[in-house]
Amino acid sequence: SPRGGDADGEIVAAAAAAAGIEDTPFVFLDRATPSYTAIIERDGNLVIALADMELYRLFSPRRLQQRAMREAMAAAGLVLADANLPAETLAAMATAAKAAQVPIAGIAISPAKVVRFRESLSTLAFLFMNEAEARTLTGTAPENPADWPAALRAAGLSAGVVTRGGRGVIAFDAGGAALVTPPAVPALGDVTGAGDSLASGFLSAWAGGATIGEALRHGVAAAAITVRSPLAAAEEMSQAALADALSLVPEAEILS
């Protein structure tokens, strides 16, 4: 990911090292590190957020041609990209992943940015989005949530996950669709990061061979841990915590 040569960039580097993440950024010394600033209500819900993602524009497709990037792509079990990247870079990344026979998934980020995946929809293993982002892709707003898979397939997406706040989350692929209703959360800490956590839990389980319904349950469990935390990335996230949260998530309802 692109990063600036500032104090925020150093914070990111230190956090990655502490988490055991192999961190290989593209550093632009004269630029500011992208940032996300959110104002949260006392009940944990988002009021407004400001995102400074200008630096991502400099992550052009040619960056993917660097040897380190090509080797990382070839060695990966899964690639995950979000729509902060330029559309042409996402398309090039999807093409490179397909050539390396590595599944690639996407995170929509926002209704304004999800359209950057349009050229890559048929290549994605999964696209994670909320209903507003799904409406942008499809131009429709199904009254029945079970109709989202058909609408998104018609738009060119073969597999995806649609979140609906505290209501049922829908996942679909070529084999069918499933819905999981999130368990009630006694008190919200911070909703920031919930969607990313859901994608993380889902993909971790899916990459391990779980069915789409079980993968969705893992994603919902990870999101439940995150929204209870006052931090965007819950410090208590662990396999043990995930197992405890999973016990509270109901079985998936198979839609088709």
PDB file of C-alpha atoms in Angstrom:
ATOM      1  CA  SER A   1       0.000   0.000   0.000  1.00  0.00           C
ATOM      2  CA  PRO A   2       1.190   3.586  -0.564  1.00  0.00           C
ATOM      3  CA  ARG A   3       2.365   5.508   2.475  1.00  0.00           C
ATOM      4  CA  GLY A   4       3.799   8.933   3.215  1.00  0.00           C
ATOM      5  CA  GLY A   5       7.089   9.760   4.872  1.00  0.00           C
ATOM      6  CA  ASP A   6       5.406  11.222   7.938  1.00  0.00           C
ATOM      7  CA  ALA A   7       4.646  10.363  11.562  1.00  0.00           C
ATOM      8  CA  ASP A   8       1.417   8.584  10.595  1.00  0.00           C
ATOM      9  CA  GLY A   9       3.405   6.354   8.249  1.00  0.00           C
ATOM     10  CA  GLU A  10       5.735   5.466  11.113  1.00  0.00           C
ATOM     11  CA  ILE A  11       2.732   4.581  13.302  1.00  0.00           C
ATOM     12  CA  VAL A  12       1.430   2.233  10.600  1.00  0.00           C
ATOM     13  CA  ALA A  13       4.854   0.604  10.237  1.00  0.00           C
ATOM     14  CA  ALA A  14       5.136   0.062  13.997  1.00  0.00           C
ATOM     15  CA  ALA A  15       1.613  -1.390  14.206  1.00  0.00           C
ATOM     16  CA  ALA A  16       2.314  -3.777  11.338  1.00  0.00           C
ATOM     17  CA  ALA A  17       5.536  -4.949  12.983  1.00  0.00           C
ATOM     18  CA  ALA A  18       3.767  -5.469  16.323  1.00  0.00           C
ATOM     19  CA  ALA A  19       1.067  -7.533  14.600  1.00  0.00           C
ATOM     20  CA  GLY A  20       3.604  -9.697  12.787  1.00  0.00           C
ATOM     21  CA  ILE A  21       2.568  -8.442   9.338  1.00  0.00           C
ATOM     22  CA  GLU A  22       5.104  -8.529   6.536  1.00  0.00           C
ATOM     23  CA  ASP A  23       4.984  -4.856   5.615  1.00  0.00           C
ATOM     24  CA  THR A  24       6.196  -3.873   2.137  1.00  0.00           C
ATOM     25  CA  PRO A  25       4.839  -0.374   1.446  1.00  0.00           C
ATOM     26  CA  PHE A  26       5.442   2.059  -1.381  1.00  0.00           C
ATOM     27  CA  VAL A  27       6.744   5.108   0.523  1.00  0.00           C
ATOM     28  CA  PHE A  28       6.425   8.617  -0.912  1.00  0.00           C
ATOM     29  CA  LEU A  29       8.598  10.710   1.386  1.00  0.00           C
ATOM     30  CA  ASP A  30       7.066  14.055   0.389  1.00  0.00           C
ATOM     31  CA  ARG A  31       3.422  12.957   0.782  1.00  0.00           C
ATOM     32  CA  ALA A  32       0.966  12.462   3.615  1.00  0.00           C
ATOM     33  CA  THR A  33      -0.097   8.964   4.637  1.00  0.00           C
ATOM     34  CA  PRO A  34      -3.760   8.289   3.766  1.00  0.00           C
ATOM     35  CA  SER A  35      -6.049   8.704   6.764  1.00  0.00           C
ATOM     36  CA  TYR A  36      -9.625   8.134   7.870  1.00  0.00           C
ATOM     37  CA  THR A  37     -11.188  10.342  10.543  1.00  0.00           C
ATOM     38  CA  ALA A  38     -14.564   9.414  12.033  1.00  0.00           C
ATOM     39  CA  ILE A  39     -16.928  11.090  14.483  1.00  0.00           C
ATOM     40  CA  ILE A  40     -18.787   8.461  16.492  1.00  0.00           C
ATOM     41  CA  GLU A  41     -21.946   8.827  18.587  1.00  0.00           C
ATOM     42  CA  ARG A  42     -21.910   7.694  22.211  1.00  0.00           C
ATOM     43  CA  ASP A  43     -23.822   4.596  21.123  1.00  0.00           C
ATOM     44  CA  GLY A  44     -21.021   3.652  18.723  1.00  0.00           C
ATOM     45  CA  ASN A  45     -22.748   4.609  15.481  1.00  0.00           C
ATOM     46  CA  LEU A  46     -21.039   6.719  12.838  1.00  0.00           C
ATOM     47  CA  VAL A  47     -22.037  10.398  12.503  1.00  0.00           C
ATOM     48  CA  ILE A  48     -19.662  11.510   9.746  1.00  0.00           C
ATOM     49  CA  ALA A  49     -16.277  10.498   8.388  1.00  0.00           C
ATOM     50  CA  LEU A  50     -13.560  12.164   6.336  1.00  0.00           C
ATOM     51  CA  ALA A  51     -11.143  10.170   4.188  1.00  0.00           C
ATOM     52  CA  ASP A  52      -7.899  11.491   2.716  1.00  0.00           C
ATOM     53  CA  MET A  53      -6.968   8.838   0.165  1.00  0.00           C
ATOM     54  CA  GLU A  54      -5.292  11.091  -2.417  1.00  0.00           C
ATOM     55  CA  LEU A  55      -2.016   9.170  -2.270  1.00  0.00           C
ATOM     56  CA  TYR A  56      -3.664   6.029  -3.645  1.00  0.00           C
ATOM     57  CA  ARG A  57      -3.878   7.729  -7.038  1.00  0.00           C
ATOM     58  CA  LEU A  58      -0.121   7.275  -7.330  1.00  0.00           C
ATOM     59  CA  PHE A  59      -0.475   3.488  -7.034  1.00  0.00           C
ATOM     60  CA  SER A  60      -0.535   2.918 -10.772  1.00  0.00           C
ATOM     61  CA  PRO A  61      -0.671  -0.439 -12.623  1.00  0.00           C
ATOM     62  CA  ARG A  62       3.060  -0.251 -13.345  1.00  0.00           C
ATOM     63  CA  ARG A  63       3.732  -0.748  -9.629  1.00  0.00           C
ATOM     64  CA  LEU A  64       2.414  -4.278 -10.064  1.00  0.00           C
ATOM     65  CA  GLN A  65       5.203  -5.008 -12.534  1.00  0.00           C
ATOM     66  CA  GLN A  66       7.900  -4.663  -9.898  1.00  0.00           C
ATOM     67  CA  ARG A  67       9.575  -7.947  -9.097  1.00  0.00           C
ATOM     68  CA  ALA A  68       8.643  -7.904  -5.408  1.00  0.00           C
ATOM     69  CA  MET A  69       4.976  -7.416  -6.285  1.00  0.00           C
ATOM     70  CA  ARG A  70       4.988 -10.183  -8.909  1.00  0.00           C
ATOM     71  CA  GLU A  71       6.670 -12.613  -6.516  1.00  0.00           C
ATOM     72  CA  ALA A  72       4.258 -11.728  -3.701  1.00  0.00           C
ATOM     73  CA  MET A  73       1.288 -12.249  -6.001  1.00  0.00           C
ATOM     74  CA  ALA A  74       2.558 -15.626  -7.177  1.00  0.00           C
ATOM     75  CA  ALA A  75       3.161 -16.809  -3.607  1.00  0.00           C
ATOM     76  CA  ALA A  76      -0.175 -15.594  -2.217  1.00  0.00           C
ATOM     77  CA  GLY A  77      -3.034 -17.873  -1.287  1.00  0.00           C
ATOM     78  CA  LEU A  78      -5.478 -14.989  -1.687  1.00  0.00           C
ATOM     79  CA  VAL A  79      -5.340 -11.327  -2.719  1.00  0.00           C
ATOM     80  CA  LEU A  80      -7.616  -8.720  -1.121  1.00  0.00           C
ATOM     81  CA  ALA A  81      -7.886  -5.212  -2.575  1.00  0.00           C
ATOM     82  CA  ASP A  82     -10.146  -2.286  -1.745  1.00  0.00           C
ATOM     83  CA  ALA A  83     -11.666   0.384  -3.940  1.00  0.00           C
ATOM     84  CA  ASN A  84      -9.385   3.146  -2.672  1.00  0.00           C
ATOM     85  CA  LEU A  85      -7.073   2.066  -5.501  1.00  0.00           C
ATOM     86  CA  PRO A  86      -7.606   3.488  -9.010  1.00  0.00           C
ATOM     87  CA  ALA A  87      -9.908   1.506 -11.308  1.00  0.00           C
ATOM     88  CA  GLU A  88      -7.112   0.754 -13.761  1.00  0.00           C
ATOM     89  CA  THR A  89      -4.914  -0.594 -10.953  1.00  0.00           C
ATOM     90  CA  LEU A  90      -7.713  -2.821  -9.657  1.00  0.00           C
ATOM     91  CA  ALA A  91      -8.272  -4.166 -13.173  1.00  0.00           C
ATOM     92  CA  ALA A  92      -4.552  -4.850 -13.601  1.00  0.00           C
ATOM     93  CA  MET A  93      -4.417  -6.524 -10.188  1.00  0.00           C
ATOM     94  CA  ALA A  94      -7.360  -8.752 -11.083  1.00  0.00           C
ATOM     95  CA  THR A  95      -5.690  -9.722 -14.361  1.00  0.00           C
ATOM     96  CA  ALA A  96      -2.403 -10.491 -12.585  1.00  0.00           C
ATOM     97  CA  ALA A  97      -4.165 -12.589  -9.944  1.00  0.00           C
ATOM     98  CA  LYS A  98      -6.004 -14.556 -12.619  1.00  0.00           C
ATOM     99  CA  ALA A  99      -2.743 -15.207 -14.468  1.00  0.00           C
ATOM    100  CA  ALA A 100      -1.152 -16.432 -11.230  1.00  0.00           C
ATOM    101  CA  GLN A 101      -4.261 -18.564 -10.514  1.00  0.00           C
ATOM    102  CA  VAL A 102      -4.749 -16.783  -7.199  1.00  0.00           C
ATOM    103  CA  PRO A 103      -8.277 -15.785  -6.055  1.00  0.00           C
ATOM    104  CA  ILE A 104      -8.806 -12.054  -5.597  1.00  0.00           C
ATOM    105  CA  ALA A 105     -11.488 -10.450  -3.426  1.00  0.00           C
ATOM    106  CA  GLY A 106     -12.540  -6.822  -3.116  1.00  0.00           C
ATOM    107  CA  ILE A 107     -13.945  -4.422  -0.527  1.00  0.00           C
ATOM    108  CA  ALA A 108     -16.301  -1.778  -1.929  1.00  0.00           C
ATOM    109  CA  ILE A 109     -15.385   1.085   0.496  1.00  0.00           C
ATOM    110  CA  SER A 110     -18.253   3.405  -0.550  1.00  0.00           C
ATOM    111  CA  PRO A 111     -20.999   3.866  -3.166  1.00  0.00           C
ATOM    112  CA  ALA A 112     -18.790   6.392  -4.966  1.00  0.00           C
ATOM    113  CA  LYS A 113     -15.796   4.035  -5.117  1.00  0.00           C
ATOM    114  CA  VAL A 114     -17.348   0.607  -5.691  1.00  0.00           C
ATOM    115  CA  VAL A 115     -17.759   1.468  -9.393  1.00  0.00           C
ATOM    116  CA  ARG A 116     -13.969   1.158  -9.712  1.00  0.00           C
ATOM    117  CA  PHE A 117     -14.511  -2.613  -9.621  1.00  0.00           C
ATOM    118  CA  ARG A 118     -16.865  -2.634 -12.632  1.00  0.00           C
ATOM    119  CA  GLU A 119     -14.223  -3.901 -15.057  1.00  0.00           C
ATOM    120  CA  SER A 120     -13.159  -6.598 -12.605  1.00  0.00           C
ATOM    121  CA  LEU A 121     -16.506  -7.938 -11.347  1.00  0.00           C
ATOM    122  CA  SER A 122     -16.359 -11.198 -13.272  1.00  0.00           C
ATOM    123  CA  THR A 123     -12.828 -11.873 -11.974  1.00  0.00           C
ATOM    124  CA  LEU A 124     -13.490 -11.378  -8.264  1.00  0.00           C
ATOM    125  CA  ALA A 125     -13.785 -14.370  -5.960  1.00  0.00           C
ATOM    126  CA  PHE A 126     -15.959 -12.184  -3.687  1.00  0.00           C
ATOM    127  CA  LEU A 127     -16.903  -8.519  -3.372  1.00  0.00           C
ATOM    128  CA  PHE A 128     -17.849  -7.246   0.089  1.00  0.00           C
ATOM    129  CA  MET A 129     -20.349  -4.374   0.143  1.00  0.00           C
ATOM    130  CA  ASN A 130     -23.280  -2.865   1.993  1.00  0.00           C
ATOM    131  CA  GLU A 131     -26.720  -2.317   0.489  1.00  0.00           C
ATOM    132  CA  ALA A 132     -25.963   1.246  -0.638  1.00  0.00           C
ATOM    133  CA  GLU A 133     -22.932   0.008  -2.562  1.00  0.00           C
ATOM    134  CA  ALA A 134     -24.902  -2.910  -4.001  1.00  0.00           C
ATOM    135  CA  ARG A 135     -27.572  -0.462  -5.205  1.00  0.00           C
ATOM    136  CA  THR A 136     -24.914   1.558  -6.996  1.00  0.00           C
ATOM    137  CA  LEU A 137     -23.703  -1.536  -8.860  1.00  0.00           C
ATOM    138  CA  THR A 138     -27.129  -2.851  -9.784  1.00  0.00           C
ATOM    139  CA  GLY A 139     -29.280   0.263 -10.073  1.00  0.00           C
ATOM    140  CA  THR A 140     -31.943  -1.602  -8.089  1.00  0.00           C
ATOM    141  CA  ALA A 141     -33.146  -1.838  -4.499  1.00  0.00           C
ATOM    142  CA  PRO A 142     -34.812  -5.238  -3.935  1.00  0.00           C
ATOM    143  CA  GLU A 143     -37.487  -5.248  -1.227  1.00  0.00           C
ATOM    144  CA  ASN A 144     -36.637  -8.871  -0.469  1.00  0.00           C
ATOM    145  CA  PRO A 145     -32.959  -9.233   0.579  1.00  0.00           C
ATOM    146  CA  ALA A 146     -32.951 -12.711  -0.941  1.00  0.00           C
ATOM    147  CA  ASP A 147     -33.104 -11.009  -4.346  1.00  0.00           C
ATOM    148  CA  TRP A 148     -29.672  -9.396  -4.009  1.00  0.00           C
ATOM    149  CA  PRO A 149     -27.736 -12.376  -5.436  1.00  0.00           C
ATOM    150  CA  ALA A 150     -29.772 -12.377  -8.660  1.00  0.00           C
ATOM    151  CA  ALA A 151     -29.444  -8.606  -9.049  1.00  0.00           C
ATOM    152  CA  LEU A 152     -25.681  -8.675  -8.511  1.00  0.00           C
ATOM    153  CA  ARG A 153     -25.206 -11.654 -10.818  1.00  0.00           C
ATOM    154  CA  ALA A 154     -27.062  -9.701 -13.514  1.00  0.00           C
ATOM    155  CA  ALA A 155     -24.558  -6.865 -12.969  1.00  0.00           C
ATOM    156  CA  GLY A 156     -21.683  -9.273 -13.681  1.00  0.00           C
ATOM    157  CA  LEU A 157     -20.619 -10.315 -10.174  1.00  0.00           C
ATOM    158  CA  SER A 158     -20.322 -14.063  -9.659  1.00  0.00           C
ATOM    159  CA  ALA A 159     -19.911 -14.023  -5.857  1.00  0.00           C
ATOM    160  CA  GLY A 160     -20.281 -11.490  -3.090  1.00  0.00           C
ATOM    161  CA  VAL A 161     -21.402 -10.532   0.395  1.00  0.00           C
ATOM    162  CA  VAL A 162     -23.998  -7.833   1.180  1.00  0.00           C
ATOM    163  CA  THR A 163     -24.166  -6.437   4.711  1.00  0.00           C
ATOM    164  CA  ARG A 164     -27.314  -4.784   6.049  1.00  0.00           C
ATOM    165  CA  GLY A 165     -26.311  -3.230   9.374  1.00  0.00           C
ATOM    166  CA  GLY A 166     -27.727  -5.310  12.208  1.00  0.00           C
ATOM    167  CA  ARG A 167     -29.995  -7.229   9.852  1.00  0.00           C
ATOM    168  CA  GLY A 168     -29.271 -10.436   7.955  1.00  0.00           C
ATOM    169  CA  VAL A 169     -26.058 -10.608   5.933  1.00  0.00           C
ATOM    170  CA  ILE A 170     -26.237 -12.317   2.535  1.00  0.00           C
ATOM    171  CA  ALA A 171     -23.474 -14.235   0.775  1.00  0.00           C
ATOM    172  CA  PHE A 172     -23.644 -15.915  -2.608  1.00  0.00           C
ATOM    173  CA  ASP A 173     -21.454 -17.719  -5.108  1.00  0.00           C
ATOM    174  CA  ALA A 174     -21.969 -19.915  -8.136  1.00  0.00           C
ATOM    175  CA  GLY A 175     -23.329 -22.698  -5.934  1.00  0.00           C
ATOM    176  CA  GLY A 176     -26.027 -20.795  -4.091  1.00  0.00           C
ATOM    177  CA  ALA A 177     -26.719 -18.202  -1.414  1.00  0.00           C
ATOM    178  CA  ALA A 178     -26.979 -18.010   2.353  1.00  0.00           C
ATOM    179  CA  LEU A 179     -28.187 -15.527   4.978  1.00  0.00           C
ATOM    180  CA  VAL A 180     -26.948 -15.127   8.550  1.00  0.00           C
ATOM    181  CA  THR A 181     -28.654 -12.865  11.092  1.00  0.00           C
ATOM    182  CA  PRO A 182     -26.098 -11.171  13.385  1.00  0.00           C
ATOM    183  CA  PRO A 183     -26.564 -11.785  17.112  1.00  0.00           C
ATOM    184  CA  ALA A 184     -27.725  -8.863  19.249  1.00  0.00           C
ATOM    185  CA  VAL A 185     -24.863  -6.785  20.629  1.00  0.00           C
ATOM    186  CA  PRO A 186     -25.483  -5.475  24.188  1.00  0.00           C
ATOM    187  CA  ALA A 187     -23.618  -2.208  23.548  1.00  0.00           C
ATOM    188  CA  LEU A 188     -21.825  -0.848  20.512  1.00  0.00           C
ATOM    189  CA  GLY A 189     -18.272   0.374  20.959  1.00  0.00           C
ATOM    190  CA  ASP A 190     -17.355   1.597  17.479  1.00  0.00           C
ATOM    191  CA  VAL A 191     -18.811   0.412  14.164  1.00  0.00           C
ATOM    192  CA  THR A 192     -15.641   1.457  12.311  1.00  0.00           C
ATOM    193  CA  GLY A 193     -13.882  -1.614  10.955  1.00  0.00           C
ATOM    194  CA  ALA A 194     -16.869  -3.942  11.210  1.00  0.00           C
ATOM    195  CA  GLY A 195     -17.063  -4.524   7.460  1.00  0.00           C
ATOM    196  CA  ASP A 196     -13.335  -5.194   7.197  1.00  0.00           C
ATOM    197  CA  SER A 197     -13.536  -7.657  10.075  1.00  0.00           C
ATOM    198  CA  LEU A 198     -16.442  -9.443   8.421  1.00  0.00           C
ATOM    199  CA  ALA A 199     -14.426  -9.802   5.217  1.00  0.00           C
ATOM    200  CA  SER A 200     -11.430 -11.051   7.209  1.00  0.00           C
ATOM    201  CA  GLY A 201     -13.380 -13.690   9.114  1.00  0.00           C
ATOM    202  CA  PHE A 202     -15.246 -14.798   6.006  1.00  0.00           C
ATOM    203  CA  LEU A 203     -12.168 -15.120   3.789  1.00  0.00           C
ATOM    204  CA  SER A 204     -10.120 -16.858   6.456  1.00  0.00           C
ATOM    205  CA  ALA A 205     -12.792 -19.540   6.817  1.00  0.00           C
ATOM    206  CA  TRP A 206     -13.476 -19.746   3.078  1.00  0.00           C
ATOM    207  CA  ALA A 207      -9.772 -20.136   2.249  1.00  0.00           C
ATOM    208  CA  GLY A 208      -9.697 -22.961   4.802  1.00  0.00           C
ATOM    209  CA  GLY A 209     -12.397 -24.864   2.935  1.00  0.00           C
ATOM    210  CA  ALA A 210     -15.554 -23.750   4.762  1.00  0.00           C
ATOM    211  CA  THR A 211     -18.881 -23.668   2.957  1.00  0.00           C
ATOM    212  CA  ILE A 212     -20.272 -20.249   2.078  1.00  0.00           C
ATOM    213  CA  GLY A 213     -22.731 -20.447   4.977  1.00  0.00           C
ATOM    214  CA  GLU A 214     -20.036 -21.330   7.529  1.00  0.00           C
ATOM    215  CA  ALA A 215     -17.679 -18.713   6.112  1.00  0.00           C
ATOM    216  CA  LEU A 216     -20.434 -16.124   6.533  1.00  0.00           C
ATOM    217  CA  ARG A 217     -20.952 -17.171  10.174  1.00  0.00           C
ATOM    218  CA  HIS A 218     -17.229 -16.650  10.813  1.00  0.00           C
ATOM    219  CA  GLY A 219     -17.415 -13.223   9.206  1.00  0.00           C
ATOM    220  CA  VAL A 220     -20.399 -12.213  11.319  1.00  0.00           C
ATOM    221  CA  ALA A 221     -18.626 -13.437  14.468  1.00  0.00           C
ATOM    222  CA  ALA A 222     -15.525 -11.367  13.676  1.00  0.00           C
ATOM    223  CA  ALA A 223     -17.679  -8.290  13.020  1.00  0.00           C
ATOM    224  CA  ALA A 224     -19.500  -8.808  16.339  1.00  0.00           C
ATOM    225  CA  ILE A 225     -16.175  -8.722  18.196  1.00  0.00           C
ATOM    226  CA  THR A 226     -15.204  -5.520  16.413  1.00  0.00           C
ATOM    227  CA  VAL A 227     -18.400  -3.522  17.020  1.00  0.00           C
ATOM    228  CA  ARG A 228     -18.166  -4.257  20.745  1.00  0.00           C
ATOM    229  CA  SER A 229     -14.692  -2.732  20.887  1.00  0.00           C
ATOM    230  CA  PRO A 230     -14.045   1.016  21.313  1.00  0.00           C
ATOM    231  CA  LEU A 231     -11.252   0.617  18.742  1.00  0.00           C
ATOM    232  CA  ALA A 232     -11.530   0.182  14.978  1.00  0.00           C
ATOM    233  CA  ALA A 233      -9.342  -2.932  15.261  1.00  0.00           C
ATOM    234  CA  ALA A 234     -10.372  -4.918  18.330  1.00  0.00           C
ATOM    235  CA  GLU A 235      -7.371  -5.752  20.512  1.00  0.00           C
ATOM    236  CA  GLU A 236      -9.151  -8.845  21.835  1.00  0.00           C
ATOM    237  CA  MET A 237      -9.468 -10.411  18.372  1.00  0.00           C
ATOM    238  CA  SER A 238      -8.066 -13.942  18.495  1.00  0.00           C
ATOM    239  CA  GLN A 239      -8.982 -17.473  17.467  1.00  0.00           C
ATOM    240  CA  ALA A 240     -10.308 -18.123  20.969  1.00  0.00           C
ATOM    241  CA  ALA A 241     -12.431 -14.953  20.939  1.00  0.00           C
ATOM    242  CA  LEU A 242     -13.693 -15.844  17.484  1.00  0.00           C
ATOM    243  CA  ALA A 243     -14.732 -19.306  18.655  1.00  0.00           C
ATOM    244  CA  ASP A 244     -16.659 -17.770  21.573  1.00  0.00           C
ATOM    245  CA  ALA A 245     -18.390 -15.261  19.287  1.00  0.00           C
ATOM    246  CA  LEU A 246     -19.175 -17.969  16.751  1.00  0.00           C
ATOM    247  CA  SER A 247     -21.135 -19.914  19.349  1.00  0.00           C
ATOM    248  CA  LEU A 248     -23.630 -17.007  19.463  1.00  0.00           C
ATOM    249  CA  VAL A 249     -24.098 -16.770  15.690  1.00  0.00           C
ATOM    250  CA  PRO A 250     -27.126 -18.715  14.377  1.00  0.00           C
ATOM    251  CA  GLU A 251     -26.838 -21.262  11.617  1.00  0.00           C
ATOM    252  CA  ALA A 252     -26.932 -19.960   8.077  1.00  0.00           C
ATOM    253  CA  GLU A 253     -30.253 -19.962   6.235  1.00  0.00           C
ATOM    254  CA  ILE A 254     -29.745 -21.407   2.770  1.00  0.00           C
ATOM    255  CA  LEU A 255     -31.520 -19.194   0.244  1.00  0.00           C
ATOM    256  CA  SER A 256     -30.844 -21.191  -2.912  1.00  0.00           C
TER     257      SER A 256
END
